[in-house]
Amino acid sequence: MIHDKFPSKLLENAVEEFAKLPGIGRKTALRLVLYLLKLDELEVEDFGNAIIQLRKEINHCKVCHNISDTEVCNICSNPSRNEEVICVVETIRDVLSIENTRQYNGLYHVLGGVISPMDGVGPSDLEIASLVERIEKNDVTEIILALSTNMEGDTTNFYIYKKLKNIEVKVTTIARGVSVGGELEYTDELTLGRSIKNRINYSDTLTF
Amino acid sequence: MLKIEYMHLQSLSILDFKNIEQADFVFSEKLNCFLGDNGAGKTNLLDAIYYLSFTKGFFNSIDAQNIRHHREMFMLQGKYIRSDENETISAGFKIGQKKQIKRNRKLYKKLSDHIGLFPLVMISPSDISLISGGSDERRKFMDGVISQFDRIYLDTLLRYNRTLLQRNNLLKQFFEKRFFDEDTLSVYDEQLAELAGVIHKKRELYVNEITPVFQSFYTFVSGGNETVGLSYQSCMNEGDYSRQLLACRNRDRAAQHSTLGIHRDDLLLELGDFPMKKIGSQGQQKTYLLALKLAQFDYLKNASDIKPILLLDDIFDKLDAKRVSKIIELVTEARFGQIFITDTDREHLAYILDKMNTEHLIFKIENGKIVGK
């Protein structure tokens, strides 16, 4: 039934566009479109303009490739941040997550994904070359690799690590282990095994 | 070494499982035999016992197809004694609902929590695929057992397979888009080498551990005139893997997939100096498989500190009388625990059992019902 032609070509077009969004099928798309039709014309105009403006005017920070309204984002241009440390993340969402921890005062570098030939993503599709250039040109002492802990993340970490071999910079990666407030009993064996293997000095845990 | 714990299935109730309408059993803690004609339901009884250990059927993992025809649900309940404690495991499935597995009336949230608590080894005619099938069957034989007790092994294997998949995709892209990216390929090569090293070492260890046990079982059953071999074949035995990967790079690029690695490992099964597949008679192949699976049993027993339940489905078919009595003699030894056997020929088996003087119970099965003991 949902594959039937709609009585209006305009309706059909709108539904098709909505259905291109992730997680939206034709049924949901139709519901959203019919909802928009019920709104005031002006409200719908605002909705449409917001999207057009977003696409036309959004900038990616030319330093870290985070989303920004300006040429250089407000993290990169903030003078109180430590410019010697760069945290490498997959997406803009990861920047938000780490910012929310309020534990990090360095800069970021957004790769735009991870290496995965299956999905047609190679190193040249990511911001890896610009990362290497950025480290070479600036006074950077430490690179923190904060990618997903899956195989693709590992591959990308390893690739970056090899690219940085001839540059004098400390390469670290975020710790993987038992979650805060978690009970050992309920931690899976792999994570626990890794936590034991990569244990840390107790005195280091006291500095908050 | 921990003390080997004691475990057995005391009683079993079945409702509408496969061709069994309703049945209740009280078992011997040593040897139990199900006798009956073809299609009577002997193997279905073993399957019910298997189900309670693995939360799925041995032959058919689709629960809806394990329900008796024209019924809507099946129920299984087993009462076990496990290290001096009573344990009740029940399994129920109703069409359109999720299956429910309970341990002592408490519903499992994750079925994987149950697997391994009541270890079990099934020896059945379908094991023949280990000899006649492709090398993937023999890798599965190794991987299945090792990963049950070694989460790191399982994780490493999954990572290896994922890395391999990505590397193959990369090789395909090199070919289709006519470019070559040495840096990315060598990142995958180094990762593969790291993971393959771990897998190879653990597979080698496993094969080395079961081989002497396997050979002694075979010698015992066959009477000692035949020698059998089991050897682990892997490219990792041929020297440094990284160097080999580099050497076959052009071949890989032409083939558009990875032609070398532990994903091509195999087990060489031999009788004398020849492959079992080519020269072994049906009886010899059957004996070989039995000895191999019993060696697996032995490994499981040592790894889990509990004697698994042993299910022997129709194993005496095609074996001479001498071998049959040797097998009974072997499995009734103290190192094995509770055993369930199916067979068609009542007099034959009963004769052997009486001679053995081992505690045993015989159940006669007809049309899914117990008709006598």
Coordinates of C-alpha atoms in Angstrom, one line a residue:
Chain A
M1 CA 0.0 0.0 0.0
I2 CA 2.8 2.4 0.9
H3 CA 4.4 1.9 -2.5
D4 CA 1.2 3.1 -4.2
K5 CA 1.4 6.3 -6.0
F6 CA 0.2 9.4 -4.1
P7 CA -2.5 11.6 -5.6
S8 CA -0.1 14.5 -5.9
K9 CA 3.4 14.6 -7.5
L10 CA 4.4 17.3 -4.9
L11 CA 3.5 15.0 -2.1
E12 CA 5.4 12.1 -3.7
N13 CA 8.5 14.3 -4.0
A14 CA 8.5 15.4 -0.4
V15 CA 8.0 11.9 0.9
E16 CA 10.8 10.6 -1.2
E17 CA 13.2 13.3 0.1
F18 CA 12.3 12.5 3.7
A19 CA 12.6 8.8 3.2
K20 CA 16.3 9.4 2.2
L21 CA 17.1 10.3 5.8
P22 CA 18.6 7.6 8.1
G23 CA 16.1 5.7 10.1
I24 CA 13.1 7.0 8.1
G25 CA 11.0 4.8 5.9
R26 CA 8.2 5.8 3.5
K27 CA 5.5 5.4 6.1
T28 CA 7.2 7.7 8.6
A29 CA 8.1 10.1 5.8
L30 CA 4.4 10.3 4.8
R31 CA 3.5 11.0 8.4
L32 CA 6.0 13.8 8.7
V33 CA 5.0 15.4 5.4
L34 CA 1.3 15.4 6.3
Y35 CA 2.2 16.9 9.7
L36 CA 4.1 19.7 7.9
L37 CA 1.1 20.3 5.6
K38 CA -1.0 21.0 8.7
L39 CA 1.3 23.7 10.0
D40 CA 1.2 27.4 9.2
E41 CA 2.9 28.3 5.9
L42 CA 5.3 30.5 7.7
E43 CA 6.4 27.8 10.1
V44 CA 7.1 25.5 7.3
E45 CA 9.1 28.2 5.6
D46 CA 11.3 28.6 8.7
F47 CA 11.8 24.9 8.8
G48 CA 12.9 24.8 5.1
N49 CA 15.1 27.9 5.4
A50 CA 16.9 26.5 8.5
I51 CA 17.9 23.5 6.5
I52 CA 19.0 25.5 3.4
Q53 CA 20.9 28.0 5.5
L54 CA 22.6 25.2 7.5
R55 CA 23.8 23.5 4.3
K56 CA 24.9 26.8 2.6
E57 CA 26.5 28.6 5.4
I58 CA 28.0 26.0 7.7
N59 CA 31.7 25.9 7.9
H60 CA 34.2 23.2 8.8
C61 CA 37.0 24.6 10.9
K62 CA 40.0 24.7 8.6
V63 CA 42.2 23.6 11.5
C64 CA 40.4 20.7 13.2
H65 CA 37.5 20.1 10.8
N66 CA 34.9 20.5 13.5
I67 CA 31.6 22.2 12.6
S68 CA 31.8 25.9 13.0
D69 CA 30.2 29.2 12.0
T70 CA 33.5 30.8 11.5
E71 CA 36.6 29.8 9.5
V72 CA 38.4 28.7 12.7
C73 CA 36.2 27.1 15.3
N74 CA 35.9 28.5 18.9
I75 CA 37.9 25.7 20.4
C76 CA 40.8 26.2 18.0
S77 CA 40.7 30.0 18.5
N78 CA 40.4 29.9 22.3
P79 CA 43.7 31.2 23.7
S80 CA 43.3 29.4 27.0
R81 CA 43.4 26.0 25.4
N82 CA 46.5 23.9 25.3
E83 CA 47.8 23.9 21.8
E84 CA 50.4 21.3 22.4
V85 CA 47.9 18.4 22.7
I86 CA 45.7 17.2 19.9
C87 CA 42.9 14.6 20.5
V88 CA 42.0 12.6 17.3
V89 CA 38.4 11.6 17.0
E90 CA 36.1 10.1 14.3
T91 CA 33.2 12.5 14.2
I92 CA 31.9 15.9 15.5
R93 CA 29.7 14.0 17.9
D94 CA 32.9 12.7 19.7
V95 CA 34.1 16.2 20.1
L96 CA 30.8 17.0 21.9
S97 CA 31.1 13.9 24.1
I98 CA 34.7 14.7 25.2
E99 CA 33.8 18.4 25.7
N100 CA 31.0 17.4 28.0
T101 CA 33.5 15.6 30.3
R102 CA 35.1 19.0 31.0
Q103 CA 38.4 17.0 31.6
Y104 CA 40.2 18.0 28.4
N105 CA 41.7 21.3 27.6
G106 CA 43.6 20.6 24.4
L107 CA 42.6 20.8 20.8
Y108 CA 40.9 18.3 18.5
H109 CA 41.2 16.8 15.1
V110 CA 38.1 15.3 13.4
L111 CA 39.0 12.6 10.9
G112 CA 35.5 12.2 9.5
G113 CA 35.4 8.4 9.9
V114 CA 37.7 5.4 10.1
I115 CA 39.5 3.4 7.5
S116 CA 37.1 0.7 6.2
P117 CA 37.6 -0.6 2.6
M118 CA 34.2 -2.5 3.0
D119 CA 32.5 0.9 3.2
G120 CA 34.8 2.4 0.5
V121 CA 36.6 4.6 3.0
G122 CA 40.4 4.7 2.5
P123 CA 43.0 6.9 4.3
S124 CA 42.7 9.6 1.6
D125 CA 39.0 10.1 2.3
L126 CA 39.9 11.0 5.9
E127 CA 41.7 14.1 7.4
I128 CA 44.8 12.1 8.0
A129 CA 47.2 14.0 5.7
S130 CA 46.1 17.3 7.2
L131 CA 46.7 15.9 10.7
V132 CA 50.3 14.9 9.8
E133 CA 50.8 18.4 8.3
R134 CA 49.3 20.1 11.3
I135 CA 51.7 18.2 13.7
E136 CA 54.7 18.9 11.5
K137 CA 54.0 22.6 11.3
N138 CA 53.0 23.3 14.9
D139 CA 54.5 22.7 18.3
V140 CA 52.6 19.6 19.2
T141 CA 53.9 17.3 22.0
E142 CA 51.1 14.8 22.4
I143 CA 48.6 13.1 20.1
I144 CA 45.7 11.3 21.9
L145 CA 44.0 8.7 19.7
A146 CA 40.3 8.5 20.8
L147 CA 38.7 6.3 18.1
S148 CA 36.2 3.5 18.5
T149 CA 37.6 0.3 20.1
N150 CA 36.5 -1.9 17.2
M151 CA 38.8 -3.3 14.5
E152 CA 38.4 -0.4 12.1
G153 CA 39.3 2.0 14.9
D154 CA 42.4 -0.1 15.6
T155 CA 43.4 -0.1 12.0
T156 CA 43.1 3.6 11.8
N157 CA 45.1 4.1 15.0
F158 CA 47.8 1.9 13.7
Y159 CA 47.9 3.7 10.3
I160 CA 48.2 7.1 12.0
Y161 CA 50.8 5.8 14.4
K162 CA 52.9 4.6 11.4
K163 CA 52.5 7.9 9.6
L164 CA 53.8 9.7 12.7
K165 CA 56.8 7.4 13.2
N166 CA 59.4 10.0 12.0
I167 CA 57.9 12.9 13.8
E168 CA 58.9 13.6 17.4
V169 CA 55.6 13.5 19.2
K170 CA 54.2 11.3 22.0
V171 CA 51.3 9.1 20.8
T172 CA 48.8 8.0 23.4
T173 CA 45.4 6.3 23.3
I174 CA 42.4 6.5 25.6
A175 CA 42.3 3.8 28.4
R176 CA 40.0 0.9 27.9
G177 CA 38.7 -0.8 31.0
V178 CA 36.2 -1.3 33.7
S179 CA 33.5 1.4 33.7
V180 CA 33.3 3.8 36.6
G181 CA 30.9 2.6 39.3
G182 CA 30.9 -0.8 37.7
E183 CA 31.2 -4.0 39.7
L184 CA 34.0 -6.4 38.5
E185 CA 31.6 -9.3 38.6
Y186 CA 29.6 -7.8 35.8
T187 CA 32.5 -6.7 33.6
D188 CA 33.0 -8.9 30.6
E189 CA 36.2 -11.1 30.7
L190 CA 37.8 -9.3 27.7
T191 CA 37.6 -5.9 29.2
L192 CA 38.6 -7.1 32.6
G193 CA 41.5 -9.0 31.1
R194 CA 42.7 -5.9 29.3
S195 CA 42.3 -3.8 32.5
I196 CA 44.5 -6.2 34.4
K197 CA 47.1 -6.2 31.6
N198 CA 47.2 -2.5 31.2
R199 CA 47.0 -1.7 35.0
I200 CA 48.1 1.7 36.2
N201 CA 49.9 3.1 39.3
Y202 CA 47.5 3.6 42.1
S203 CA 49.1 7.0 42.9
D204 CA 48.1 8.2 39.4
T205 CA 44.5 7.5 40.1
L206 CA 44.5 9.9 43.1
T207 CA 45.1 13.1 41.0
F208 CA 41.8 14.6 40.1
Chain B
M1 CA 44.4 -29.4 39.3
L2 CA 41.0 -29.1 40.7
K3 CA 38.9 -32.1 41.6
I4 CA 36.7 -33.3 38.7
E5 CA 33.2 -32.5 39.6
Y6 CA 30.4 -34.9 39.4
M7 CA 27.3 -34.3 37.3
H8 CA 24.4 -36.3 35.9
L9 CA 20.9 -36.1 34.6
Q10 CA 18.6 -37.7 37.1
S11 CA 15.3 -37.5 35.3
L12 CA 13.8 -36.0 32.2
S13 CA 10.2 -35.0 31.2
I14 CA 9.2 -34.3 27.7
L15 CA 6.0 -32.8 26.3
D16 CA 5.4 -32.5 22.5
F17 CA 9.0 -32.4 21.5
K18 CA 9.5 -33.7 18.0
N19 CA 7.7 -37.1 17.8
I20 CA 7.5 -37.6 21.6
E21 CA 4.0 -36.7 22.9
Q22 CA 4.8 -37.2 26.5
A23 CA 7.5 -39.2 28.3
D24 CA 9.1 -39.3 31.7
F25 CA 12.4 -41.0 32.4
V26 CA 14.5 -41.7 35.5
F27 CA 18.1 -42.4 34.4
S28 CA 21.0 -44.4 35.6
E29 CA 23.9 -42.2 36.5
K30 CA 26.2 -44.4 34.4
L31 CA 24.8 -46.0 31.2
N32 CA 21.5 -45.5 29.5
C33 CA 20.4 -47.1 26.3
F34 CA 17.5 -46.2 24.0
L35 CA 16.5 -49.1 21.8
G36 CA 14.0 -49.1 19.0
D37 CA 13.3 -49.3 15.3
N38 CA 14.1 -46.6 12.8
G39 CA 12.0 -43.5 13.4
A40 CA 10.9 -44.6 16.8
G41 CA 12.3 -41.4 18.4
K42 CA 15.6 -42.6 20.0
T43 CA 17.6 -39.8 18.5
N44 CA 14.9 -37.3 19.5
L45 CA 15.5 -38.3 23.1
L46 CA 19.2 -37.5 22.7
D47 CA 18.2 -34.2 21.1
A48 CA 16.0 -33.3 24.1
I49 CA 19.0 -33.9 26.4
Y50 CA 21.2 -31.9 24.1
Y51 CA 18.7 -29.1 24.1
L52 CA 18.8 -28.7 27.9
S53 CA 22.6 -28.2 27.7
F54 CA 22.8 -25.9 24.6
T55 CA 19.4 -24.3 24.6
K56 CA 18.8 -25.4 21.0
G57 CA 18.4 -28.7 19.1
F58 CA 21.4 -30.5 17.7
F59 CA 19.7 -31.2 14.3
N60 CA 17.5 -28.2 13.9
S61 CA 18.0 -24.9 15.6
I62 CA 14.6 -23.6 14.5
D63 CA 12.4 -24.2 17.5
A64 CA 9.1 -24.1 15.7
Q65 CA 10.3 -27.2 13.8
N66 CA 11.1 -29.1 17.0
I67 CA 7.4 -29.0 18.1
R68 CA 5.4 -32.2 17.6
H69 CA 3.1 -31.9 14.5
H70 CA -0.1 -30.0 15.0
R71 CA 0.9 -28.8 18.4
E72 CA 1.8 -25.2 19.5
M73 CA 4.4 -25.7 22.1
F74 CA 7.0 -28.1 23.6
M75 CA 8.3 -28.4 27.1
L76 CA 11.5 -30.1 28.4
Q77 CA 12.5 -30.5 32.0
G78 CA 15.6 -32.1 33.3
K79 CA 16.6 -32.7 36.9
Y80 CA 20.3 -32.8 37.4
I81 CA 22.7 -33.5 40.2
R82 CA 25.7 -31.2 39.9
S83 CA 28.4 -31.2 42.5
D84 CA 26.0 -32.5 45.1
E85 CA 23.3 -29.9 44.4
N86 CA 19.9 -30.4 42.8
E87 CA 19.4 -28.4 39.6
T88 CA 16.3 -28.2 37.5
I89 CA 16.6 -26.9 34.0
S90 CA 13.4 -26.4 32.0
A91 CA 13.0 -25.3 28.4
G92 CA 9.8 -24.2 26.8
F93 CA 8.8 -22.8 23.4
K94 CA 5.4 -21.7 22.2
I95 CA 4.9 -20.6 18.6
G96 CA 5.0 -16.8 18.3
Q97 CA 6.8 -16.4 21.6
K98 CA 10.4 -16.2 22.8
K99 CA 11.8 -19.5 24.1
Q100 CA 12.1 -19.7 27.9
I101 CA 15.0 -21.4 29.6
K102 CA 14.8 -21.6 33.4
R103 CA 17.4 -22.7 35.9
N104 CA 15.8 -23.6 39.2
R105 CA 12.7 -21.7 38.1
K106 CA 14.6 -18.6 37.4
L107 CA 14.4 -17.4 33.9
Y108 CA 17.6 -16.7 32.0
K109 CA 18.0 -13.3 30.5
K110 CA 20.9 -14.3 28.3
L111 CA 20.9 -17.9 27.0
S112 CA 24.7 -17.8 26.6
D113 CA 24.9 -17.7 30.4
H114 CA 23.6 -21.3 30.5
I115 CA 25.9 -22.8 27.9
G116 CA 28.8 -24.6 29.5
L117 CA 27.1 -25.2 32.9
F118 CA 26.1 -28.7 31.9
P119 CA 28.8 -29.7 29.4
L120 CA 27.9 -32.3 26.8
V121 CA 29.5 -34.1 23.9
M122 CA 27.3 -35.6 21.1
I123 CA 28.8 -38.2 18.8
S124 CA 26.6 -38.8 15.8
P125 CA 26.7 -40.1 12.2
S126 CA 26.9 -36.5 11.0
D127 CA 30.4 -36.2 12.4
I128 CA 31.5 -37.8 9.1
S129 CA 31.7 -34.4 7.6
L130 CA 34.9 -33.9 9.6
I131 CA 36.5 -36.4 7.2
S132 CA 34.5 -35.9 4.0
G133 CA 33.8 -32.2 4.3
G134 CA 36.0 -29.2 3.5
S135 CA 38.7 -27.8 5.7
D136 CA 36.2 -25.3 7.3
E137 CA 34.6 -28.3 9.1
R138 CA 37.9 -29.2 10.7
R139 CA 38.7 -25.6 11.7
K140 CA 35.2 -25.4 13.2
F141 CA 36.1 -28.5 15.2
M142 CA 39.1 -26.7 16.7
D143 CA 37.6 -23.3 17.1
G144 CA 34.3 -24.5 18.7
V145 CA 36.1 -26.2 21.6
I146 CA 38.8 -23.7 22.2
S147 CA 36.6 -20.7 22.2
Q148 CA 34.2 -22.3 24.7
F149 CA 36.9 -21.8 27.4
D150 CA 39.0 -19.0 26.0
R151 CA 37.2 -15.7 25.4
I152 CA 40.4 -14.1 24.2
Y153 CA 40.7 -16.8 21.5
L154 CA 37.2 -16.1 20.3
D155 CA 37.8 -12.4 20.3
T156 CA 41.1 -12.7 18.4
L157 CA 39.4 -15.0 15.9
L158 CA 36.6 -12.5 15.3
R159 CA 39.1 -9.7 14.9
Y160 CA 41.1 -11.8 12.5
N161 CA 38.1 -12.5 10.3
R162 CA 37.1 -8.8 10.3
T163 CA 40.6 -7.7 9.4
L164 CA 40.7 -10.3 6.6
L165 CA 37.4 -9.1 5.3
Q166 CA 38.7 -5.5 5.1
R167 CA 41.9 -6.6 3.5
N168 CA 40.0 -8.6 0.8
N169 CA 37.9 -5.6 0.2
L170 CA 41.0 -3.4 -0.2
L171 CA 42.5 -5.9 -2.7
K172 CA 39.3 -5.9 -4.7
Q173 CA 39.4 -2.1 -4.8
F174 CA 43.0 -2.1 -6.0
F175 CA 41.9 -4.2 -8.9
E176 CA 38.7 -2.4 -9.8
K177 CA 39.9 1.1 -9.4
R178 CA 43.4 0.4 -10.6
F179 CA 45.5 1.9 -7.8
F180 CA 47.8 0.5 -5.1
D181 CA 48.2 1.8 -1.6
E182 CA 51.1 0.1 0.0
D183 CA 50.7 1.9 3.4
T184 CA 47.2 0.7 4.0
L185 CA 47.8 -2.8 2.9
S186 CA 50.8 -3.2 5.2
V187 CA 48.8 -1.9 8.1
Y188 CA 46.4 -4.8 7.5
D189 CA 49.3 -7.3 7.0
E190 CA 50.8 -6.3 10.3
Q191 CA 47.5 -6.6 12.1
L192 CA 46.8 -10.0 10.6
A193 CA 50.3 -11.3 11.5
E194 CA 49.8 -10.3 15.2
L195 CA 46.3 -11.9 15.4
A196 CA 47.3 -15.0 13.4
G197 CA 50.2 -15.6 15.8
V198 CA 47.9 -15.9 18.8
I199 CA 45.4 -18.1 17.0
H200 CA 48.1 -20.4 15.6
K201 CA 49.7 -20.9 19.0
K202 CA 46.4 -21.9 20.7
R203 CA 45.3 -24.2 17.9
E204 CA 48.7 -25.9 18.0
L205 CA 48.4 -26.3 21.7
Y206 CA 45.0 -27.8 21.4
V207 CA 45.9 -30.4 18.8
N208 CA 49.1 -31.3 20.6
E209 CA 47.1 -31.9 23.8
I210 CA 44.4 -34.1 22.2
T211 CA 46.6 -36.1 19.9
P212 CA 48.0 -38.6 22.3
V213 CA 44.6 -39.2 24.0
F214 CA 43.0 -39.6 20.6
Q215 CA 45.7 -42.1 19.5
S216 CA 45.4 -44.2 22.7
F217 CA 41.6 -44.3 22.2
Y218 CA 41.9 -45.4 18.6
T219 CA 44.5 -48.1 19.5
F220 CA 42.2 -49.4 22.3
V221 CA 39.1 -49.7 20.1
S222 CA 40.9 -51.1 17.0
G223 CA 42.9 -53.6 18.9
G224 CA 46.2 -52.0 18.1
N225 CA 47.1 -53.0 14.6
E226 CA 46.5 -49.7 13.0
T227 CA 48.2 -46.4 13.5
V228 CA 46.4 -43.1 13.1
G229 CA 47.8 -39.6 12.8
L230 CA 46.3 -36.1 13.5
S231 CA 48.4 -33.2 12.4
Y232 CA 47.8 -29.5 12.3
Q233 CA 48.6 -27.9 9.0
S234 CA 49.2 -24.1 8.8
C235 CA 51.2 -21.7 6.7
M236 CA 52.5 -20.4 10.1
N237 CA 54.5 -23.6 10.3
E238 CA 56.4 -22.6 7.2
G239 CA 58.3 -19.7 8.7
D240 CA 57.7 -16.0 9.3
Y241 CA 54.2 -15.1 8.3
S242 CA 54.8 -11.4 7.6
R243 CA 57.5 -12.3 5.2
Q244 CA 55.3 -14.9 3.5
L245 CA 52.5 -12.3 3.2
L246 CA 54.8 -9.9 1.5
A247 CA 56.0 -12.6 -0.9
C248 CA 52.5 -13.5 -2.0
R249 CA 51.3 -9.9 -2.4
N250 CA 51.2 -10.1 -6.2
R251 CA 49.3 -13.3 -6.0
D252 CA 46.8 -11.8 -3.6
R253 CA 46.4 -8.8 -5.8
A254 CA 45.7 -10.9 -8.9
A255 CA 43.3 -13.2 -6.9
Q256 CA 41.6 -10.2 -5.2
H257 CA 41.6 -11.9 -1.9
S258 CA 44.0 -13.2 0.7
T259 CA 45.4 -16.5 -0.3
L260 CA 47.5 -17.1 2.8
G261 CA 46.7 -17.2 6.4
I262 CA 45.2 -19.2 9.3
H263 CA 41.8 -19.0 7.6
R264 CA 43.2 -21.8 5.3
D265 CA 44.5 -24.0 8.2
D266 CA 43.5 -27.7 8.2
L267 CA 43.9 -30.9 10.1
L268 CA 45.5 -33.8 8.3
L269 CA 43.7 -37.0 9.3
E270 CA 45.7 -40.1 8.5
L271 CA 45.5 -43.8 8.7
G272 CA 49.0 -45.2 8.4
D273 CA 50.7 -42.8 6.1
F274 CA 47.7 -42.1 3.9
P275 CA 44.7 -39.7 4.2
M276 CA 41.8 -41.2 6.1
K277 CA 39.4 -39.8 3.5
K278 CA 41.0 -41.8 0.7
I279 CA 41.8 -45.2 2.2
G280 CA 39.8 -45.6 5.4
S281 CA 36.9 -48.1 5.4
Q282 CA 33.6 -46.9 6.8
G283 CA 34.3 -48.8 10.0
Q284 CA 37.8 -47.3 10.3
Q285 CA 36.5 -43.8 9.6
K286 CA 33.8 -44.3 12.3
T287 CA 36.4 -45.5 14.8
Y288 CA 38.6 -42.5 13.9
L289 CA 35.8 -40.0 14.5
L290 CA 34.8 -41.7 17.7
A291 CA 38.3 -41.6 19.1
L292 CA 38.6 -37.9 18.0
K293 CA 35.4 -36.9 19.7
L294 CA 36.2 -38.8 22.9
A295 CA 39.6 -37.0 22.9
Q296 CA 37.5 -33.8 22.7
F297 CA 35.5 -35.0 25.6
D298 CA 38.6 -35.5 27.6
Y299 CA 39.8 -32.0 26.8
L300 CA 36.5 -30.5 27.8
K301 CA 36.5 -32.5 31.0
N302 CA 40.0 -31.1 32.0
A303 CA 39.1 -27.6 30.9
S304 CA 35.8 -27.4 32.8
D305 CA 36.6 -29.7 35.7
I306 CA 33.4 -31.5 35.1
K307 CA 32.6 -34.7 33.3
P308 CA 30.4 -33.9 30.3
I309 CA 27.4 -36.0 29.5
L310 CA 28.1 -38.2 26.6
L311 CA 25.5 -38.9 23.9
L312 CA 26.3 -41.7 21.4
D313 CA 23.9 -41.7 18.5
D314 CA 23.9 -44.9 16.5
I315 CA 27.6 -45.3 16.7
F316 CA 27.7 -49.1 16.5
D317 CA 26.4 -49.3 13.0
K318 CA 29.1 -50.7 10.5
L319 CA 31.4 -51.6 13.4
D320 CA 32.4 -55.2 14.0
A321 CA 31.4 -56.9 17.3
K322 CA 35.0 -56.7 18.6
R323 CA 35.0 -52.9 18.3
V324 CA 31.6 -52.5 19.8
S325 CA 32.5 -54.3 22.9
K326 CA 35.8 -52.3 23.1
I327 CA 33.9 -49.0 22.9
I328 CA 31.5 -50.1 25.6
E329 CA 34.5 -51.1 27.7
L330 CA 36.2 -47.8 27.1
V331 CA 33.3 -45.4 27.8
T332 CA 32.3 -47.2 31.0
E333 CA 35.7 -46.5 32.5
A334 CA 35.8 -44.2 35.4
R335 CA 37.0 -41.3 33.3
F336 CA 33.7 -41.0 31.6
G337 CA 30.5 -39.9 33.3
Q338 CA 26.9 -40.4 32.4
I339 CA 26.3 -41.9 28.9
F340 CA 23.3 -42.2 26.6
I341 CA 23.4 -44.6 23.7
T342 CA 20.9 -45.3 20.9
D343 CA 20.8 -48.6 19.0
T344 CA 18.5 -50.7 16.9
D345 CA 19.7 -54.2 17.7
R346 CA 18.4 -55.1 21.1
E347 CA 19.8 -58.5 21.6
H348 CA 23.2 -57.6 20.3
L349 CA 23.7 -54.6 22.7
A350 CA 22.0 -56.3 25.7
Y351 CA 24.4 -59.2 25.3
I352 CA 27.4 -56.9 25.5
L353 CA 26.0 -54.9 28.4
D354 CA 25.3 -58.0 30.5
K355 CA 28.8 -59.2 29.9
M356 CA 30.2 -55.8 31.0
N357 CA 28.7 -55.9 34.4
T358 CA 28.2 -52.1 34.5
E359 CA 25.3 -50.4 36.0
H360 CA 22.9 -49.7 33.2
L361 CA 19.3 -49.1 32.2
I362 CA 17.6 -50.0 28.9
F363 CA 14.6 -48.2 27.5
K364 CA 12.6 -49.6 24.6
I365 CA 11.1 -46.9 22.5
E366 CA 8.2 -47.2 20.0
N367 CA 6.4 -44.3 18.3
G368 CA 7.9 -41.8 20.7
K369 CA 6.8 -43.8 23.8
I370 CA 8.6 -45.9 26.3
V371 CA 7.2 -49.4 26.0
G372 CA 9.5 -51.3 28.3
K373 CA 12.7 -51.5 30.2

